[in-house]
CSV table of C-alpha atoms in Angstrom, one decimal:
chain,number,residue,atom,x,y,z
A,1,UNK,CA,-16.7,-30.3,17.5
A,2,UNK,CA,-15.0,-26.9,17.3
A,3,UNK,CA,-11.4,-26.5,18.3
A,4,UNK,CA,-10.5,-24.6,21.5
A,5,UNK,CA,-9.5,-21.0,21.0
A,6,UNK,CA,-5.8,-20.1,21.0
A,7,UNK,CA,-5.0,-19.0,24.6
A,8,UNK,CA,-2.9,-15.8,24.5
A,9,UNK,CA,-0.7,-14.1,27.1
A,10,UNK,CA,0.4,-10.5,26.2
A,11,UNK,CA,3.6,-9.3,27.7
A,12,UNK,CA,4.3,-5.5,27.4
A,13,UNK,CA,5.6,-2.9,29.8
A,14,UNK,CA,2.8,-0.5,28.6
A,15,UNK,CA,-0.6,-1.5,30.0
A,16,UNK,CA,-2.3,0.7,27.3
A,17,UNK,CA,-0.8,-1.6,24.6
A,18,UNK,CA,-2.1,-4.7,26.4
A,19,UNK,CA,-5.6,-3.2,26.6
A,20,UNK,CA,-5.5,-2.2,22.9
A,21,UNK,CA,-4.4,-5.7,21.9
A,22,UNK,CA,-7.1,-7.3,24.1
A,23,UNK,CA,-9.8,-5.2,22.3
A,24,UNK,CA,-8.4,-6.4,19.0
A,25,UNK,CA,-8.4,-10.1,20.0
A,26,UNK,CA,-11.9,-10.0,21.5
A,27,UNK,CA,-13.3,-9.9,18.0
A,28,UNK,CA,-11.7,-13.2,17.0
A,29,UNK,CA,-13.7,-16.3,17.8
A,30,UNK,CA,-10.7,-18.6,17.6
A,31,UNK,CA,-8.4,-16.5,19.8
A,32,UNK,CA,-8.8,-15.9,23.5
A,33,UNK,CA,-7.0,-13.2,25.5
A,34,UNK,CA,-6.2,-14.8,28.8
A,35,UNK,CA,-4.1,-12.2,30.6
A,36,UNK,CA,-1.5,-9.5,30.4
A,37,UNK,CA,1.9,-9.1,32.1
A,38,UNK,CA,4.1,-6.0,32.5
A,39,UNK,CA,7.4,-7.7,33.5
A,40,UNK,CA,9.4,-10.9,33.2
A,41,UNK,CA,8.6,-11.8,36.9
A,42,UNK,CA,4.9,-11.5,36.2
A,43,UNK,CA,5.1,-13.5,33.1
A,44,UNK,CA,7.0,-16.4,34.7
A,45,UNK,CA,4.7,-16.4,37.7
A,46,UNK,CA,1.6,-16.6,35.5
A,47,UNK,CA,3.0,-19.4,33.4
A,48,UNK,CA,3.7,-21.5,36.5
A,49,UNK,CA,-0.1,-21.7,37.2
A,50,UNK,CA,-1.8,-21.3,33.9
A,51,UNK,CA,-1.8,-22.9,30.4
A,52,UNK,CA,-1.0,-20.7,27.5
A,53,UNK,CA,-0.6,-21.5,23.8
A,54,UNK,CA,1.1,-18.3,22.5
A,55,UNK,CA,2.8,-15.4,24.1
A,56,UNK,CA,3.0,-12.0,22.4
A,57,UNK,CA,6.3,-10.7,23.7
A,58,UNK,CA,7.7,-7.2,23.9
A,59,UNK,CA,11.4,-6.7,24.1
A,60,UNK,CA,11.6,-4.0,26.7
A,61,UNK,CA,10.9,-4.9,30.3
A,62,UNK,CA,11.7,-3.3,33.6
A,63,UNK,CA,13.4,-6.4,35.0
A,64,UNK,CA,15.0,-8.0,31.9
A,65,UNK,CA,14.3,-8.4,28.2
A,66,UNK,CA,11.9,-10.2,26.0
A,67,UNK,CA,14.9,-12.1,24.6
A,68,UNK,CA,15.8,-13.4,28.1
A,69,UNK,CA,12.2,-14.2,28.9
A,70,UNK,CA,11.8,-16.1,25.6
A,71,UNK,CA,14.8,-18.3,26.4
A,72,UNK,CA,13.4,-19.1,29.8
A,73,UNK,CA,9.9,-19.9,28.6
A,74,UNK,CA,11.2,-22.1,25.8
A,75,UNK,CA,13.3,-24.0,28.3
A,76,UNK,CA,10.6,-24.5,30.9
A,77,UNK,CA,7.5,-24.6,28.7
A,78,UNK,CA,8.6,-25.9,25.3
A,79,UNK,CA,5.0,-26.2,24.1
A,80,UNK,CA,4.4,-22.5,24.5
A,81,UNK,CA,5.0,-20.5,21.2
A,82,UNK,CA,6.3,-17.0,21.3
A,83,UNK,CA,5.8,-14.1,18.9
A,84,UNK,CA,7.9,-10.9,19.4
A,85,UNK,CA,5.6,-7.9,19.1
A,86,UNK,CA,7.9,-4.9,19.4
A,87,UNK,CA,9.0,-1.6,18.0
A,88,UNK,CA,12.6,-2.8,17.7
A,89,UNK,CA,13.6,-3.0,14.0
A,90,UNK,CA,17.3,-3.7,14.6
A,91,UNK,CA,18.5,-6.8,12.7
A,92,UNK,CA,20.6,-7.8,15.7
A,93,UNK,CA,17.6,-7.8,18.0
A,94,UNK,CA,15.5,-9.7,15.4
A,95,UNK,CA,18.3,-12.3,15.1
A,96,UNK,CA,18.7,-12.7,18.9
A,97,UNK,CA,15.0,-13.1,19.4
A,98,UNK,CA,14.7,-15.8,16.8
A,99,UNK,CA,17.7,-17.6,18.2
A,100,UNK,CA,16.2,-17.4,21.6
A,101,UNK,CA,13.2,-19.4,20.3
A,102,UNK,CA,10.6,-17.0,19.0
A,103,UNK,CA,8.5,-18.4,16.2
A,104,UNK,CA,7.5,-15.0,15.0
A,105,UNK,CA,8.5,-11.4,14.8
A,106,UNK,CA,6.0,-8.6,14.2
A,107,UNK,CA,6.7,-4.8,14.4
A,108,UNK,CA,4.2,-2.7,16.3
A,109,UNK,CA,4.0,-0.2,13.4
A,110,UNK,CA,2.6,-2.9,11.2
A,111,UNK,CA,-1.0,-3.6,10.3
A,112,UNK,CA,-2.4,-5.1,13.5
A,113,UNK,CA,-4.3,-7.7,11.4
A,114,UNK,CA,-0.9,-9.3,11.0
A,115,UNK,CA,-1.0,-10.1,14.7
A,116,UNK,CA,-4.0,-12.4,14.4
A,117,UNK,CA,-2.5,-14.0,11.3
A,118,UNK,CA,0.8,-14.5,13.1
A,119,UNK,CA,-1.0,-16.1,16.1
A,120,UNK,CA,-2.9,-18.6,13.9
A,121,UNK,CA,0.2,-19.6,11.9
A,122,UNK,CA,2.5,-19.9,14.9
A,123,UNK,CA,-0.1,-21.9,16.8
A,124,UNK,CA,-0.1,-24.4,13.9
A,125,UNK,CA,3.7,-24.8,14.5
A,126,UNK,CA,4.5,-22.4,11.6
A,127,UNK,CA,6.8,-19.4,11.5
A,128,UNK,CA,5.8,-15.8,10.9
A,129,UNK,CA,7.8,-12.7,10.0
A,130,UNK,CA,5.8,-9.5,9.3
A,131,UNK,CA,6.4,-7.8,6.0
A,132,UNK,CA,8.5,-5.0,7.6
A,133,UNK,CA,10.6,-7.6,9.4
A,134,UNK,CA,11.2,-9.5,6.1
A,135,UNK,CA,12.3,-6.3,4.4
A,136,UNK,CA,14.8,-5.5,7.2
A,137,UNK,CA,16.3,-9.0,7.0
A,138,UNK,CA,16.5,-8.9,3.2
A,139,UNK,CA,18.2,-5.5,3.3
A,140,UNK,CA,20.8,-6.7,5.7
A,141,UNK,CA,21.4,-9.9,3.8
A,142,UNK,CA,22.0,-7.8,0.7
A,143,UNK,CA,24.4,-5.6,2.5
A,144,UNK,CA,26.5,-8.5,3.6
A,145,UNK,CA,27.2,-9.5,0.0
A,146,UNK,CA,28.8,-6.2,-0.8
A,147,UNK,CA,32.6,-5.6,-0.4
A,148,UNK,CA,33.2,-3.1,2.5
A,149,UNK,CA,36.3,-2.1,4.4
A,150,UNK,CA,36.9,-3.4,7.9
A,151,UNK,CA,36.0,-0.1,9.6
A,152,UNK,CA,32.6,0.0,7.9
A,153,UNK,CA,32.0,-3.7,8.8
A,154,UNK,CA,32.4,-2.8,12.4
A,155,UNK,CA,29.8,0.0,12.2
A,156,UNK,CA,26.9,-0.9,14.6
A,157,UNK,CA,23.4,-1.1,13.1
A,158,UNK,CA,21.3,1.6,14.7
A,159,UNK,CA,17.6,1.2,14.2
A,160,UNK,CA,15.6,4.1,12.6
A,161,UNK,CA,14.1,4.9,16.0
A,162,UNK,CA,17.6,5.0,17.6
A,163,UNK,CA,18.8,7.4,15.0
A,164,UNK,CA,15.8,9.6,15.7
A,165,UNK,CA,16.6,9.6,19.4
A,166,UNK,CA,20.3,10.2,18.6
A,167,UNK,CA,19.4,13.3,16.6
A,168,UNK,CA,17.2,14.7,19.4
A,169,UNK,CA,20.0,14.1,21.9
A,170,UNK,CA,22.3,16.0,19.7
A,171,UNK,CA,19.9,18.9,19.7
A,172,UNK,CA,19.9,18.8,23.5
A,173,UNK,CA,16.4,17.5,24.0
A,174,UNK,CA,15.7,16.1,27.4
A,175,UNK,CA,14.3,12.5,27.8
A,176,UNK,CA,10.9,14.1,28.6
A,177,UNK,CA,11.0,16.2,25.4
A,178,UNK,CA,12.1,13.2,23.3
A,179,UNK,CA,9.3,11.0,24.7
A,180,UNK,CA,6.7,13.7,24.0
A,181,UNK,CA,8.0,14.3,20.4
A,182,UNK,CA,8.2,10.6,19.5
A,183,UNK,CA,5.0,9.5,21.4
A,184,UNK,CA,6.9,7.0,23.6
A,185,UNK,CA,7.5,6.7,27.3
A,186,UNK,CA,10.6,8.2,29.1
A,187,UNK,CA,11.6,4.6,30.0
A,188,UNK,CA,11.6,3.7,26.4
A,189,UNK,CA,13.8,6.7,25.6
A,190,UNK,CA,16.2,5.7,28.3
A,191,UNK,CA,16.4,2.2,26.8
A,192,UNK,CA,17.1,3.6,23.4
A,193,UNK,CA,19.9,5.9,24.8
A,194,UNK,CA,21.4,2.9,26.6
A,195,UNK,CA,21.4,0.8,23.4
A,196,UNK,CA,22.9,3.6,21.4
A,197,UNK,CA,25.8,4.0,23.8
A,198,UNK,CA,26.3,0.2,23.8
A,199,UNK,CA,26.2,-0.2,20.0
A,200,UNK,CA,28.5,2.8,19.3
A,201,UNK,CA,30.9,1.9,22.2
A,202,UNK,CA,30.9,5.5,23.4
A,203,UNK,CA,30.8,6.5,27.0
A,204,UNK,CA,29.8,10.2,26.9
A,205,UNK,CA,27.6,12.6,25.0
A,206,UNK,CA,30.7,14.2,23.5
A,207,UNK,CA,32.1,10.9,22.4
A,208,UNK,CA,28.7,9.9,21.0
A,209,UNK,CA,28.4,13.2,19.0
A,210,UNK,CA,31.9,12.8,17.6
A,211,UNK,CA,31.0,9.3,16.4
A,212,UNK,CA,27.6,10.4,15.0
A,213,UNK,CA,29.2,13.2,13.0
A,214,UNK,CA,32.0,11.0,11.7
A,215,UNK,CA,29.4,8.4,10.5
A,216,UNK,CA,27.0,11.0,9.1
A,217,UNK,CA,24.1,10.2,11.4
A,218,UNK,CA,23.3,13.7,12.4
A,219,UNK,CA,20.6,15.3,10.2
A,220,UNK,CA,20.4,19.1,9.5
A,221,UNK,CA,18.7,20.8,12.4
A,222,UNK,CA,15.1,21.9,12.0
A,223,UNK,CA,14.2,22.7,15.6
A,224,UNK,CA,10.4,22.8,16.1
A,225,UNK,CA,10.3,22.6,19.8
């Protein structure tokens, strides 16, 4: 007698991403796409009435975050496994997501075959970190062993994407222009900008630029707008 397929719920604020993952999973006999949700409210409402084995969870949501949603799901439905599937490559986000109860962390830029591998491993009560995620963790573990001064220790860890956004902000790109250049939504740009201000503890563009210049985060301009 064959085992039942792994029932998967995909949570992402981009419907196009859900549809793409759905197409990927449809070719797997042991994995079944059950539904997609675009917000935390939709996710929790669906789980109240349906049985799911694994949730593929994005971090960005219009009404919360994947970290918050993971905490709630693990508290209310402990049998449900969660894998973060996100573009966030910030070590602090990775750490928070794992602490919230995620059993896996996969970056969207990775080979999508890793998604199916992660689903199978996590469903069997294992843990899964994509290769890119492992590299980020190892790099940060290595940096903590080096002697640094207190000021550098306090420096926030901006992700590579956040640094890209920061440089475009410095060049006076609008949110719409940044979204077009980086092939992301304006809502995602706004989330990056918000995170940058929070991490750098700055309150204005002027303050942010002063911080970025002091820390050497601004790259030489090569304007190709």
